[in-house]
PDB file of N, CA and C in Angstrom:
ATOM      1  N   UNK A   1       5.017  -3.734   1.737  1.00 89.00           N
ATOM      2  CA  UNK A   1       5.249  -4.258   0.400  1.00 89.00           C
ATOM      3  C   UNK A   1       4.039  -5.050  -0.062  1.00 89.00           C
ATOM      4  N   UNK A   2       3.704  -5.125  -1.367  1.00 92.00           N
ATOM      5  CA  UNK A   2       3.202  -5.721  -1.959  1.00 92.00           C
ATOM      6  C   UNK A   2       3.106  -6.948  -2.543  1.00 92.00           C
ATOM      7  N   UNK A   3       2.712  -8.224  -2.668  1.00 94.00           N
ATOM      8  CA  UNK A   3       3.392  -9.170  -3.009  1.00 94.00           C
ATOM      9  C   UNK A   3       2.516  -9.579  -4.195  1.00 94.00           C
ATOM     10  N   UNK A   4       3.186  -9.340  -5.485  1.00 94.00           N
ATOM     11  CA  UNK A   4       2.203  -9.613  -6.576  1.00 94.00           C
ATOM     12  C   UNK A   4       2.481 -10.962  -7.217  1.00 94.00           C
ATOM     13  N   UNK A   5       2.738 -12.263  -6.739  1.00 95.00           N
ATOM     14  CA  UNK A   5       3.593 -14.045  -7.166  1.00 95.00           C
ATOM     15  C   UNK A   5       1.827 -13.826  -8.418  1.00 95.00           C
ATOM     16  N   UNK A   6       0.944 -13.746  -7.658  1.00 95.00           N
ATOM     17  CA  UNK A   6      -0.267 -14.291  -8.585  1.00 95.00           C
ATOM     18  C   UNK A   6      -0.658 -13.444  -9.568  1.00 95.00           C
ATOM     19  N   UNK A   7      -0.354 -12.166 -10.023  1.00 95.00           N
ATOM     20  CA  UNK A   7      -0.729 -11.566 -11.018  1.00 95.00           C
ATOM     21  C   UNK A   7       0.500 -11.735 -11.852  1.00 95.00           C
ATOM     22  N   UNK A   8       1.471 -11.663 -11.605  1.00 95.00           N
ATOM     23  CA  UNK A   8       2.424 -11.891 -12.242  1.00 95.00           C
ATOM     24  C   UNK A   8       2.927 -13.682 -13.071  1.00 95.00           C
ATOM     25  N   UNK A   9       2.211 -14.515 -11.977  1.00 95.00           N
ATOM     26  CA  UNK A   9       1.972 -15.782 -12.661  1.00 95.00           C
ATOM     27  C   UNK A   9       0.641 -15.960 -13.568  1.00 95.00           C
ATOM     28  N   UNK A  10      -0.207 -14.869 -13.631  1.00 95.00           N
ATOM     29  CA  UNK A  10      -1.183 -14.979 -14.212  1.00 95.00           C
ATOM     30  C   UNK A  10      -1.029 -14.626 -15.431  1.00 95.00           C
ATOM     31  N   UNK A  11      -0.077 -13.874 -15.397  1.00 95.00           N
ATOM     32  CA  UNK A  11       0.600 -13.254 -17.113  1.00 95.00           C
ATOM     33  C   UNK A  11       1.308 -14.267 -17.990  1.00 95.00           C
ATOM     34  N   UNK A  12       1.541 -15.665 -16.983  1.00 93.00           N
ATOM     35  CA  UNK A  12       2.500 -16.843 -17.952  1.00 93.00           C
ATOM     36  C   UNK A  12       1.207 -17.836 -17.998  1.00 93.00           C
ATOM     37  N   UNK A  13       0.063 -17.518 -17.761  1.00 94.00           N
ATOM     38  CA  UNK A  13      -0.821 -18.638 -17.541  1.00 94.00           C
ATOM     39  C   UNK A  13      -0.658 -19.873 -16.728  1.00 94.00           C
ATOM     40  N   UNK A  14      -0.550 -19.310 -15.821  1.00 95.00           N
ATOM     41  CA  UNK A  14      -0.215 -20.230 -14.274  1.00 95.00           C
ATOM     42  C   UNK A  14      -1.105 -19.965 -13.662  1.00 95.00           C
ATOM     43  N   UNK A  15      -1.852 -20.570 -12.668  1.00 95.00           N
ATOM     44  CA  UNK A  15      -3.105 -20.202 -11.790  1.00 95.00           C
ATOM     45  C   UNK A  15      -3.460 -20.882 -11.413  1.00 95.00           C
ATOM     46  N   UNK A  16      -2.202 -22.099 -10.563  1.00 95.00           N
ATOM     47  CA  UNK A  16      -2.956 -23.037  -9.264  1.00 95.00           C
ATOM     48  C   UNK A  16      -1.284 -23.173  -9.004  1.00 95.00           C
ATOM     49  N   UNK A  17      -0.813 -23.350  -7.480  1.00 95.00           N
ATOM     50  CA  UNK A  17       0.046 -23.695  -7.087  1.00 95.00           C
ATOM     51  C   UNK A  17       1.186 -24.543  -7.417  1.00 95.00           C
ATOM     52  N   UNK A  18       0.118 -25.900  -8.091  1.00 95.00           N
ATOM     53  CA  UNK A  18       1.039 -27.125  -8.655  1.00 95.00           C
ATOM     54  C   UNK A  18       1.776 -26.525  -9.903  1.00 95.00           C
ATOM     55  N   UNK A  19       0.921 -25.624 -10.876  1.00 96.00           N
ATOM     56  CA  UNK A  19       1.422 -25.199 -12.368  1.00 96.00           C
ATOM     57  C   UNK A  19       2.161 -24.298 -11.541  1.00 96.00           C
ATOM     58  N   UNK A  20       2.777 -23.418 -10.852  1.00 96.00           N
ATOM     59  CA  UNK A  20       3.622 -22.960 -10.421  1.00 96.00           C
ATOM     60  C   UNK A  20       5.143 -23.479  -9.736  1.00 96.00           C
ATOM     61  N   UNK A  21       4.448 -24.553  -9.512  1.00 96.00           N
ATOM     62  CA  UNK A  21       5.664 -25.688  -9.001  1.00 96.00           C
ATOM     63  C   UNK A  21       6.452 -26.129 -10.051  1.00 96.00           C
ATOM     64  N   UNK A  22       5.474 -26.738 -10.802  1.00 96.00           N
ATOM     65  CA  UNK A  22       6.169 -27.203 -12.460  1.00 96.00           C
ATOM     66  C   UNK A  22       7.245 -26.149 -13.432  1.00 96.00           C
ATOM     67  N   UNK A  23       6.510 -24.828 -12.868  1.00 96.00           N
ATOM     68  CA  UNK A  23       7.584 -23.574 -13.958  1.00 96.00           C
ATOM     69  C   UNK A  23       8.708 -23.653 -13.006  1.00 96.00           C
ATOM     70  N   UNK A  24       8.088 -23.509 -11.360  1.00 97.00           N
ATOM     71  CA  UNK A  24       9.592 -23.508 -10.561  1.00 97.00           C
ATOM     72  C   UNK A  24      10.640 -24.526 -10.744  1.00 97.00           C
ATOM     73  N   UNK A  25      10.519 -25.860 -11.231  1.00 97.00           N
ATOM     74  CA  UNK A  25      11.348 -26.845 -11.200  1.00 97.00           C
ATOM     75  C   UNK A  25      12.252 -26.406 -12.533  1.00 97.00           C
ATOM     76  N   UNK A  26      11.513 -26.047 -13.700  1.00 96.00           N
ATOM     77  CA  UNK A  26      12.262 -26.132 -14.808  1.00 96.00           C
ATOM     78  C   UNK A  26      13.398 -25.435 -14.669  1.00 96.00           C
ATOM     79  N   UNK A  27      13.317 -24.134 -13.735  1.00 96.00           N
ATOM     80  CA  UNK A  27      14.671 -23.271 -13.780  1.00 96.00           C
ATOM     81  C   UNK A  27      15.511 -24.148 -12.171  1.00 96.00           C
ATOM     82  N   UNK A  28      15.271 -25.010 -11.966  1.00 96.00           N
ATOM     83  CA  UNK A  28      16.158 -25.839 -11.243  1.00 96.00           C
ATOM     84  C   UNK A  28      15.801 -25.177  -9.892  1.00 96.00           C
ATOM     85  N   UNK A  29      14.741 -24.525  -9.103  1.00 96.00           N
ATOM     86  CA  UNK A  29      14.115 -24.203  -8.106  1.00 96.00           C
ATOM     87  C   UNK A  29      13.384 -25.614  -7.357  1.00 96.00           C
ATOM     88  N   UNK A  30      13.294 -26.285  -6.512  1.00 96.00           N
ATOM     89  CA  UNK A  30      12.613 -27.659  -5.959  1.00 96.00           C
ATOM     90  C   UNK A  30      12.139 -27.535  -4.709  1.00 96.00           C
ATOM     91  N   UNK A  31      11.070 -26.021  -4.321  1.00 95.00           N
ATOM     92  CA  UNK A  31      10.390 -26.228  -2.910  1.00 95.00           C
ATOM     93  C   UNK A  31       9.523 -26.720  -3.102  1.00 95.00           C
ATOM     94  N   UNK A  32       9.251 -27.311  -1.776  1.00 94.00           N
ATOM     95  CA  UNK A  32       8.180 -28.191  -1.524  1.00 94.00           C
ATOM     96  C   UNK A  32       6.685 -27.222  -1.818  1.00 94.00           C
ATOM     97  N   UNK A  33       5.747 -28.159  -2.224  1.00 94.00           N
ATOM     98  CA  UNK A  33       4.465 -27.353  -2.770  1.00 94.00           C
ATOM     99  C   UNK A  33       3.566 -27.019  -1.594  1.00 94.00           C
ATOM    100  N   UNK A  34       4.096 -27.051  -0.512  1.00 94.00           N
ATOM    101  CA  UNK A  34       3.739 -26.376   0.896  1.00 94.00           C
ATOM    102  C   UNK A  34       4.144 -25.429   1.006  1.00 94.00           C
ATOM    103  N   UNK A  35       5.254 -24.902   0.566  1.00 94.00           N
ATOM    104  CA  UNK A  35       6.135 -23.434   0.250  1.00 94.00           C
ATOM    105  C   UNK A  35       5.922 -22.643  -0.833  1.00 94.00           C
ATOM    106  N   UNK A  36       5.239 -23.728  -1.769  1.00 95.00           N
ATOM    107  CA  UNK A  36       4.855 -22.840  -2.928  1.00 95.00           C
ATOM    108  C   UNK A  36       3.038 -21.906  -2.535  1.00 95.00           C
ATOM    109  N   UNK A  37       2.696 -23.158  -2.010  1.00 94.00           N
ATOM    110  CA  UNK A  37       1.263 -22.805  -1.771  1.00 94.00           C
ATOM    111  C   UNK A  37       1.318 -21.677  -0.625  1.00 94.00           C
ATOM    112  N   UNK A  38       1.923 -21.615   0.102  1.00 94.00           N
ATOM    113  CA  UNK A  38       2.172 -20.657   1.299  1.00 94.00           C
ATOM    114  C   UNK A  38       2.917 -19.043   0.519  1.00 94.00           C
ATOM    115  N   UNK A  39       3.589 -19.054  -0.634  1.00 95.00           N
ATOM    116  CA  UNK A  39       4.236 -17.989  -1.341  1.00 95.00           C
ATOM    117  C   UNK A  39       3.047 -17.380  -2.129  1.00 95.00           C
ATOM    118  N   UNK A  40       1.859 -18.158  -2.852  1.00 95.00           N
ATOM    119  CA  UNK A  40       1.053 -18.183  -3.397  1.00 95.00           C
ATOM    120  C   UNK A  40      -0.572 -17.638  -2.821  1.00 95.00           C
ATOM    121  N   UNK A  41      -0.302 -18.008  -1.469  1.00 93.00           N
ATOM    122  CA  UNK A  41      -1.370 -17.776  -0.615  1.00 93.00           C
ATOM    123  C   UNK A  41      -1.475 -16.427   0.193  1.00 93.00           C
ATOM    124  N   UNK A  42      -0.418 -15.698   0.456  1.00 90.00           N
ATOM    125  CA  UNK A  42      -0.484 -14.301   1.194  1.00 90.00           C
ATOM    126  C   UNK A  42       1.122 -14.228   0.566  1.00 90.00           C
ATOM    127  N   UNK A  43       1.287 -12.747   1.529  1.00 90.00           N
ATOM    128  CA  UNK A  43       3.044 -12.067   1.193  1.00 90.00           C
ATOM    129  C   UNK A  43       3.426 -12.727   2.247  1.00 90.00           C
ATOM    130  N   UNK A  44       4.792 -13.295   1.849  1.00 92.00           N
ATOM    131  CA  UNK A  44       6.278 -13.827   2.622  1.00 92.00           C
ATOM    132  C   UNK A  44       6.644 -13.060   3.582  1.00 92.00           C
ATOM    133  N   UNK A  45       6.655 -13.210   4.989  1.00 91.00           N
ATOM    134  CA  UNK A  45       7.267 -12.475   5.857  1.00 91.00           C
ATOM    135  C   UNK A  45       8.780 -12.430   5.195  1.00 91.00           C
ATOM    136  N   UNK A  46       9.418 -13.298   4.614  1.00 92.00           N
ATOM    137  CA  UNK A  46      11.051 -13.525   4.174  1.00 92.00           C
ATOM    138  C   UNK A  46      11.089 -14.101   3.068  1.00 92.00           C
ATOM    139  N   UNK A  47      11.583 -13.893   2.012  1.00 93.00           N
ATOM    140  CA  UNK A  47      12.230 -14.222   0.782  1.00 93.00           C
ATOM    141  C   UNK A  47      13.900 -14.422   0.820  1.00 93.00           C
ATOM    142  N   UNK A  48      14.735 -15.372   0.177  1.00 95.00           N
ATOM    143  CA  UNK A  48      15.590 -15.377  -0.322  1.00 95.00           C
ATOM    144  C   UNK A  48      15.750 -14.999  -1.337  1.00 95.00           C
ATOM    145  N   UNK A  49      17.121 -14.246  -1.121  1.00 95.00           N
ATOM    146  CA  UNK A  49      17.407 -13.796  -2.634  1.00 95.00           C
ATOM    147  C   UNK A  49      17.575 -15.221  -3.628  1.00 95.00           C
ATOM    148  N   UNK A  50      18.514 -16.276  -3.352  1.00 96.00           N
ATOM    149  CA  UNK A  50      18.420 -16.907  -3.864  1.00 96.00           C
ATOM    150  C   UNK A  50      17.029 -17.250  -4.470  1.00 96.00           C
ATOM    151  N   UNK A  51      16.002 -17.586  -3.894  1.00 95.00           N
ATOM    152  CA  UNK A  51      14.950 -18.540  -4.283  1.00 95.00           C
ATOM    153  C   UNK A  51      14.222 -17.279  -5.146  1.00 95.00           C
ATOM    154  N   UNK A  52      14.282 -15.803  -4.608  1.00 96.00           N
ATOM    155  CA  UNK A  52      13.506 -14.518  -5.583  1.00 96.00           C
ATOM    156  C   UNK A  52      14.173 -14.586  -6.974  1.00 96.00           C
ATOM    157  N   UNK A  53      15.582 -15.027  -6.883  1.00 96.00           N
ATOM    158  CA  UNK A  53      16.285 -14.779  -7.831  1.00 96.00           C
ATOM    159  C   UNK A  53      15.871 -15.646  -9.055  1.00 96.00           C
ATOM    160  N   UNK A  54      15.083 -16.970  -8.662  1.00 97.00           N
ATOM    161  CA  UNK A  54      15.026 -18.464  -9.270  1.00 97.00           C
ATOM    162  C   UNK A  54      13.623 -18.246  -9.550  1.00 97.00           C
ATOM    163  N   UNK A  55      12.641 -17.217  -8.807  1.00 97.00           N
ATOM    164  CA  UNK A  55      11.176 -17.086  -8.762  1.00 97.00           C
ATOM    165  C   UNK A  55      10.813 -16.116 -10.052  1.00 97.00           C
ATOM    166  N   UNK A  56      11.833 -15.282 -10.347  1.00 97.00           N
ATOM    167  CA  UNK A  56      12.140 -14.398 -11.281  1.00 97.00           C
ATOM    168  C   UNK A  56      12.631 -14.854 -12.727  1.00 97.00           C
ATOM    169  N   UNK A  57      13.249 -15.836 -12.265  1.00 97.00           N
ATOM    170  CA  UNK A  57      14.024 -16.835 -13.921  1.00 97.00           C
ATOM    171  C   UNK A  57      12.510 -17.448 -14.344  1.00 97.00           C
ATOM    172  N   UNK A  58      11.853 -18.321 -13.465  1.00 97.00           N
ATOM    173  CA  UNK A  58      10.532 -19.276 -13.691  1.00 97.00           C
ATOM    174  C   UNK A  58       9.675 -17.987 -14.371  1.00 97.00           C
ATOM    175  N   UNK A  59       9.401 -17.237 -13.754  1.00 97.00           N
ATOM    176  CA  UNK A  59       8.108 -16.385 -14.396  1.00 97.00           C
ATOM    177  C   UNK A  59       8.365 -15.400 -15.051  1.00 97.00           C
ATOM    178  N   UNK A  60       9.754 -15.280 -15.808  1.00 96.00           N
ATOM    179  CA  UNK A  60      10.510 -14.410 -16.409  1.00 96.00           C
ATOM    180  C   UNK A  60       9.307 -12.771 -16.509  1.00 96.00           C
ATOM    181  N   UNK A  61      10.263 -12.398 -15.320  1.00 96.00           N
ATOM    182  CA  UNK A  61       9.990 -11.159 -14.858  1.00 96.00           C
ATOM    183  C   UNK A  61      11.053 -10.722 -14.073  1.00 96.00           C
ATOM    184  N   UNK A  62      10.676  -9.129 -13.158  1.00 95.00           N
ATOM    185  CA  UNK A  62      11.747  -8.739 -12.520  1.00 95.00           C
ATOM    186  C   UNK A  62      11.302  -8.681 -10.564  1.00 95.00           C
ATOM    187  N   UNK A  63      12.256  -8.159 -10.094  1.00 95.00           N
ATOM    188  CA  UNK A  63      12.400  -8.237  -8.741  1.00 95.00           C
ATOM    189  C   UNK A  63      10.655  -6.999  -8.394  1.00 95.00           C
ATOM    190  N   UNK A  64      11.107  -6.080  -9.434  1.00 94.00           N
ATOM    191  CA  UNK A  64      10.101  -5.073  -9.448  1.00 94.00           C
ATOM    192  C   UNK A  64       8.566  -5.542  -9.648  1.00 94.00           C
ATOM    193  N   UNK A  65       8.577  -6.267 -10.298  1.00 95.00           N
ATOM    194  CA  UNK A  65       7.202  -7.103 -10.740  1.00 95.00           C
ATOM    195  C   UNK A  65       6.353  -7.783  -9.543  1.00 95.00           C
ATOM    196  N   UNK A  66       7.423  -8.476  -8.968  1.00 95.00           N
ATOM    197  CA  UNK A  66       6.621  -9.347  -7.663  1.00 95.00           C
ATOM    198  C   UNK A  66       6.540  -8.749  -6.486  1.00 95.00           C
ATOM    199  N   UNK A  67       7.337  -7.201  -6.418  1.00 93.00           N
ATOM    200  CA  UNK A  67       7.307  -6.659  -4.667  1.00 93.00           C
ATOM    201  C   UNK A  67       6.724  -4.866  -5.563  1.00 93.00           C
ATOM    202  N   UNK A  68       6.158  -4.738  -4.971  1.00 91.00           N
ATOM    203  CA  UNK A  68       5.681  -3.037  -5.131  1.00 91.00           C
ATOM    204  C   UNK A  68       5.707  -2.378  -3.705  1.00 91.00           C
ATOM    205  N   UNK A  69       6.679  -1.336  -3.958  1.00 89.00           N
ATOM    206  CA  UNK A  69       6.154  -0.947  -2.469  1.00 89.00           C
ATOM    207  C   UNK A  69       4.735  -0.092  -2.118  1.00 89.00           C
ATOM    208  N   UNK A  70       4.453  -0.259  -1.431  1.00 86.00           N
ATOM    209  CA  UNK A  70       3.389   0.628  -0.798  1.00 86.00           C
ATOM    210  C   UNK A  70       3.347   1.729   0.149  1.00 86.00           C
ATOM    211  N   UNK A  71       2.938   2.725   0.708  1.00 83.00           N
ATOM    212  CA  UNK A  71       3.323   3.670   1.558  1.00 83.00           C
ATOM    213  C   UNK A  71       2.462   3.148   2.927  1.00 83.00           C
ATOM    214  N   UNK A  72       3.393   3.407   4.103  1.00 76.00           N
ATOM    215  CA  UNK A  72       3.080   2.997   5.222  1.00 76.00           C
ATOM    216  C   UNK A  72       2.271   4.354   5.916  1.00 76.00           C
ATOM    217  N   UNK A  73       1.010   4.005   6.310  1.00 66.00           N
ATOM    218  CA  UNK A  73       0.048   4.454   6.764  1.00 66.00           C
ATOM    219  C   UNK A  73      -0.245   4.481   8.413  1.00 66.00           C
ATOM    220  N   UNK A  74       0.452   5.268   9.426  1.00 60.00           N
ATOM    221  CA  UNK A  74      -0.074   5.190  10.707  1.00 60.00           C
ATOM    222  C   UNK A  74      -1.151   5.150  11.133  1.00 60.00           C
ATOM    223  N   UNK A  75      -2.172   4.937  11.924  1.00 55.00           N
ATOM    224  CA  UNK A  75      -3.722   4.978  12.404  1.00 55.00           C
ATOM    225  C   UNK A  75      -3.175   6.364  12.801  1.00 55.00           C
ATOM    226  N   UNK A  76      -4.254   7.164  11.813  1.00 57.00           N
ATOM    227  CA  UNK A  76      -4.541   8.533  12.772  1.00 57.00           C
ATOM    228  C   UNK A  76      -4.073   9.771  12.204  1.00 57.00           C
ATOM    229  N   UNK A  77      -2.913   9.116  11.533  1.00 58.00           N
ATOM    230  CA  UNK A  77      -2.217  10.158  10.841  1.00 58.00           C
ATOM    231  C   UNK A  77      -2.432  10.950   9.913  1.00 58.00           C
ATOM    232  N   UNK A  78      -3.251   9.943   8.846  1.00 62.00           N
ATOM    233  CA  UNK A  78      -3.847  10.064   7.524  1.00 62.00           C
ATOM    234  C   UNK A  78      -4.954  11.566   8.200  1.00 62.00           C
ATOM    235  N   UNK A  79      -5.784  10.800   8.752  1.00 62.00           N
ATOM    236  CA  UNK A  79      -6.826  11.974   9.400  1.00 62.00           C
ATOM    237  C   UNK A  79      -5.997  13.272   9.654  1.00 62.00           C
ATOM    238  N   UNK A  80      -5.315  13.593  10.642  1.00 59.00           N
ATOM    239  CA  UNK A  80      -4.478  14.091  11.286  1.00 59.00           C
ATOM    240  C   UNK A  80      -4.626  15.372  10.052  1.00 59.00           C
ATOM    241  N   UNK A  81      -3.554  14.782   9.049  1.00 63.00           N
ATOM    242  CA  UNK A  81      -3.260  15.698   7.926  1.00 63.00           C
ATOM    243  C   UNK A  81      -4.466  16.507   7.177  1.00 63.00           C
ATOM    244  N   UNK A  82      -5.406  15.433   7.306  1.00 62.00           N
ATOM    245  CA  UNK A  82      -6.342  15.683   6.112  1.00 62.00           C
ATOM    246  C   UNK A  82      -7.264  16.589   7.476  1.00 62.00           C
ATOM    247  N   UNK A  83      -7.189  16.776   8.732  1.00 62.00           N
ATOM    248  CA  UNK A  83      -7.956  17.635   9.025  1.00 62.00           C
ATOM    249  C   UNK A  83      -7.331  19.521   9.211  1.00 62.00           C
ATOM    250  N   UNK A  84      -5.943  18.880   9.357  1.00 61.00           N
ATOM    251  CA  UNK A  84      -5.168  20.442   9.321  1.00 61.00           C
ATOM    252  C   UNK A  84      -4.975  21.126   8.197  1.00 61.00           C
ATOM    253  N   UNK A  85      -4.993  20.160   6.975  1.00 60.00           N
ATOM    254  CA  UNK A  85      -5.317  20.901   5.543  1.00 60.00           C
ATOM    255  C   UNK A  85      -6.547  21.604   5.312  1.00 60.00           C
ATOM    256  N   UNK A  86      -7.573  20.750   6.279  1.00 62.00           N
ATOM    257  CA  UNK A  86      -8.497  21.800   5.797  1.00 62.00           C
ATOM    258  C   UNK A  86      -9.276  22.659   6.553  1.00 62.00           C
ATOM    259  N   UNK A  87      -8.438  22.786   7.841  1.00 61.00           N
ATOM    260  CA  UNK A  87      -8.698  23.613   8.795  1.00 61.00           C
ATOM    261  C   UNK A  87      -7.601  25.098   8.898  1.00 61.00           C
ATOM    262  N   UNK A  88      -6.498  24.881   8.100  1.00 57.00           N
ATOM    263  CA  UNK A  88      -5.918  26.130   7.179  1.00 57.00           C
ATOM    264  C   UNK A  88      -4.291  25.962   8.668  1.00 57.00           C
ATOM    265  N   UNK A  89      -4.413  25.223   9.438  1.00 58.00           N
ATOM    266  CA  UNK A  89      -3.817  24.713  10.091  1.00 58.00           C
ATOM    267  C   UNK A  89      -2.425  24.896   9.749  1.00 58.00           C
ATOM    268  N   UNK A  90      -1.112  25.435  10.346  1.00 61.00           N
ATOM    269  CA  UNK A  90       0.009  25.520   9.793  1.00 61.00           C
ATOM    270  C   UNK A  90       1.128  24.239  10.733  1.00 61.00           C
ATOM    271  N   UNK A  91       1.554  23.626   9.940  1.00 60.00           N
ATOM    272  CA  UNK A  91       2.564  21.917  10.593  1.00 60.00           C
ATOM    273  C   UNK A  91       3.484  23.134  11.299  1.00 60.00           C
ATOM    274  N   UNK A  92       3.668  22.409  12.878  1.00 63.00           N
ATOM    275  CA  UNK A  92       4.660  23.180  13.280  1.00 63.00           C
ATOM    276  C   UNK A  92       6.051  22.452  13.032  1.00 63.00           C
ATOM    277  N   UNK A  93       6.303  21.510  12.591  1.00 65.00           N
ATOM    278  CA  UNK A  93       7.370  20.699  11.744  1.00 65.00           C
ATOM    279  C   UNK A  93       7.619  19.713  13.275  1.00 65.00           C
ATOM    280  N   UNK A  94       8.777  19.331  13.088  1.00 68.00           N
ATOM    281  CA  UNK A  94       8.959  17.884  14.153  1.00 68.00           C
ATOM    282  C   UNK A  94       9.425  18.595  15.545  1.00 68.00           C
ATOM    283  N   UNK A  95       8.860  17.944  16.500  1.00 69.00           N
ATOM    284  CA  UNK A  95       9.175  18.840  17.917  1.00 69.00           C
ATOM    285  C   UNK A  95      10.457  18.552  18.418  1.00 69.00           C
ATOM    286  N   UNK A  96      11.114  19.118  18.971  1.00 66.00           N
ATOM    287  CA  UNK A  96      12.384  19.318  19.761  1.00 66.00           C
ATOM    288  C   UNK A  96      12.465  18.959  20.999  1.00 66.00           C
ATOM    289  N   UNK A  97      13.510  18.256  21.481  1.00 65.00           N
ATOM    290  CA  UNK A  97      13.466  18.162  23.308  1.00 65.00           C
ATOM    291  C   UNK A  97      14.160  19.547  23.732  1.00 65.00           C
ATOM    292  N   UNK A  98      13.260  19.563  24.866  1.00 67.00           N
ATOM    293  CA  UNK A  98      14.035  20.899  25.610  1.00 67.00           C
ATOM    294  C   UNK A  98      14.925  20.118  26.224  1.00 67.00           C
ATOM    295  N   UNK A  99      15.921  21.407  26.404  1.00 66.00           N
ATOM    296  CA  UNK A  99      17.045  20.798  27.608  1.00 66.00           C
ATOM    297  C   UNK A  99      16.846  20.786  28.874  1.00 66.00           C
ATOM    298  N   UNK A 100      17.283  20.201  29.848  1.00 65.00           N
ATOM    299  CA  UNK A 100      17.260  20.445  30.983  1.00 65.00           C
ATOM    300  C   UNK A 100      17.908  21.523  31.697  1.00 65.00           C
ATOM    301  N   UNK A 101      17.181  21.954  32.642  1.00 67.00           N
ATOM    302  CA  UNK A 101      18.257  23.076  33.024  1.00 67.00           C
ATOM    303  C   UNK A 101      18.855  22.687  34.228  1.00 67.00           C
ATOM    304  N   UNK A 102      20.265  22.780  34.282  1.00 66.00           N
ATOM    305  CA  UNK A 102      21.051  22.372  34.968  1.00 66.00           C
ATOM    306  C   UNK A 102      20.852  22.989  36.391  1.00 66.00           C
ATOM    307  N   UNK A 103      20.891  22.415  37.371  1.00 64.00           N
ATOM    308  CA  UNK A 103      20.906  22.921  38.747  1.00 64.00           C
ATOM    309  C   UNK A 103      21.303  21.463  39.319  1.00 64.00           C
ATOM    310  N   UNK A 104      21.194  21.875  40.794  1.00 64.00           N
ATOM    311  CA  UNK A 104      22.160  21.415  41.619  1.00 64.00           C
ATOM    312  C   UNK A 104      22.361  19.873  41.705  1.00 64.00           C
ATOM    313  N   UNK A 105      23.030  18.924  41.484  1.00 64.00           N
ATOM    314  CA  UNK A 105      22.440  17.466  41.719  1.00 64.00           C
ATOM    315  C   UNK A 105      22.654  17.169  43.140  1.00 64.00           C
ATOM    316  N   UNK A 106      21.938  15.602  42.982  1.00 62.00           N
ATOM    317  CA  UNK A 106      21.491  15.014  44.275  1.00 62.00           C
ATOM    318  C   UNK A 106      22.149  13.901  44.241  1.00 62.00           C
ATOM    319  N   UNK A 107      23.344  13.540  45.580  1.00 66.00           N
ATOM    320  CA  UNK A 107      23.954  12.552  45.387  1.00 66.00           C
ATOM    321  C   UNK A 107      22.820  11.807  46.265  1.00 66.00           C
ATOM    322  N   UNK A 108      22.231  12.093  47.044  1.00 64.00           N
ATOM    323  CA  UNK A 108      21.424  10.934  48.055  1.00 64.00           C
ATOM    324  C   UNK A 108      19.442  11.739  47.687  1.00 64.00           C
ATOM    325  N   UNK A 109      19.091  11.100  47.302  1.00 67.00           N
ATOM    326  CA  UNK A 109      17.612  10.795  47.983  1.00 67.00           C
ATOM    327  C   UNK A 109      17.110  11.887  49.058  1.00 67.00           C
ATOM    328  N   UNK A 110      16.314  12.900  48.897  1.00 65.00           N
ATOM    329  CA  UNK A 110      15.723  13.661  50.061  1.00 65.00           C
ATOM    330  C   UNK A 110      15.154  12.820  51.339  1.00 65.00           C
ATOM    331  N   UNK A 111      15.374  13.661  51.914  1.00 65.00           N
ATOM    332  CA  UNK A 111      14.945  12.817  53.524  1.00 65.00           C
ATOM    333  C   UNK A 111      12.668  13.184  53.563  1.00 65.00           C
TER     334      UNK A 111
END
């Protein structure tokens, strides 16, 4: 995910932590400006809905505005694709477990 708090506060003319604190209070939101500056400073491992819900009233916008998703990118993968596309390469689609083939079991341990 994406966490867009600063472009989206940049659209109400907000653009330092404290003026973000001040819009947060008016809609009755009161974190500490260690929480603001930390929301402000990178993406939230965790959001409350509550407090997204109150982050959304302050900068009158939507849930959509402050999170974008992004597509998750494996190491290797990207390549992966982009070399079998152009090596004419056909996906053999997702692999299968074989079964085992049943034979005799072993209640004890070979000698």
């Amino acid at each position: 995910m994406k966490w867009n708090l600063r472009w989206v506060a940049a659209r109400q003319d907000i653009w330092r932590p404290t003026d973000l604190l001040a819009a947060f209070r008016r809609v009755g939101f009161n974190p500490s400006l260690s929480k603001v500056s930390a929301l402000w400073g990178g993406t939230p491992v965790t959001v409350r809905l509550e407090d997204l819900d109150l982050i959304c009233q302050a900068l009158r916008c939507t849930v959509a505005d402050l999170l974008e998703a992004e597509p998750a990118v494996t190491a290797g993968v990207e390549e992966a694709e982009t070399q079998r596309a152009a090596g004419g390469e056909r996906d053999p689609g997702p692999v299968r477990p074989v079964p085992r083939r049943e034979g005799p079991r072993r209640l004890h341990p070979p000698n």
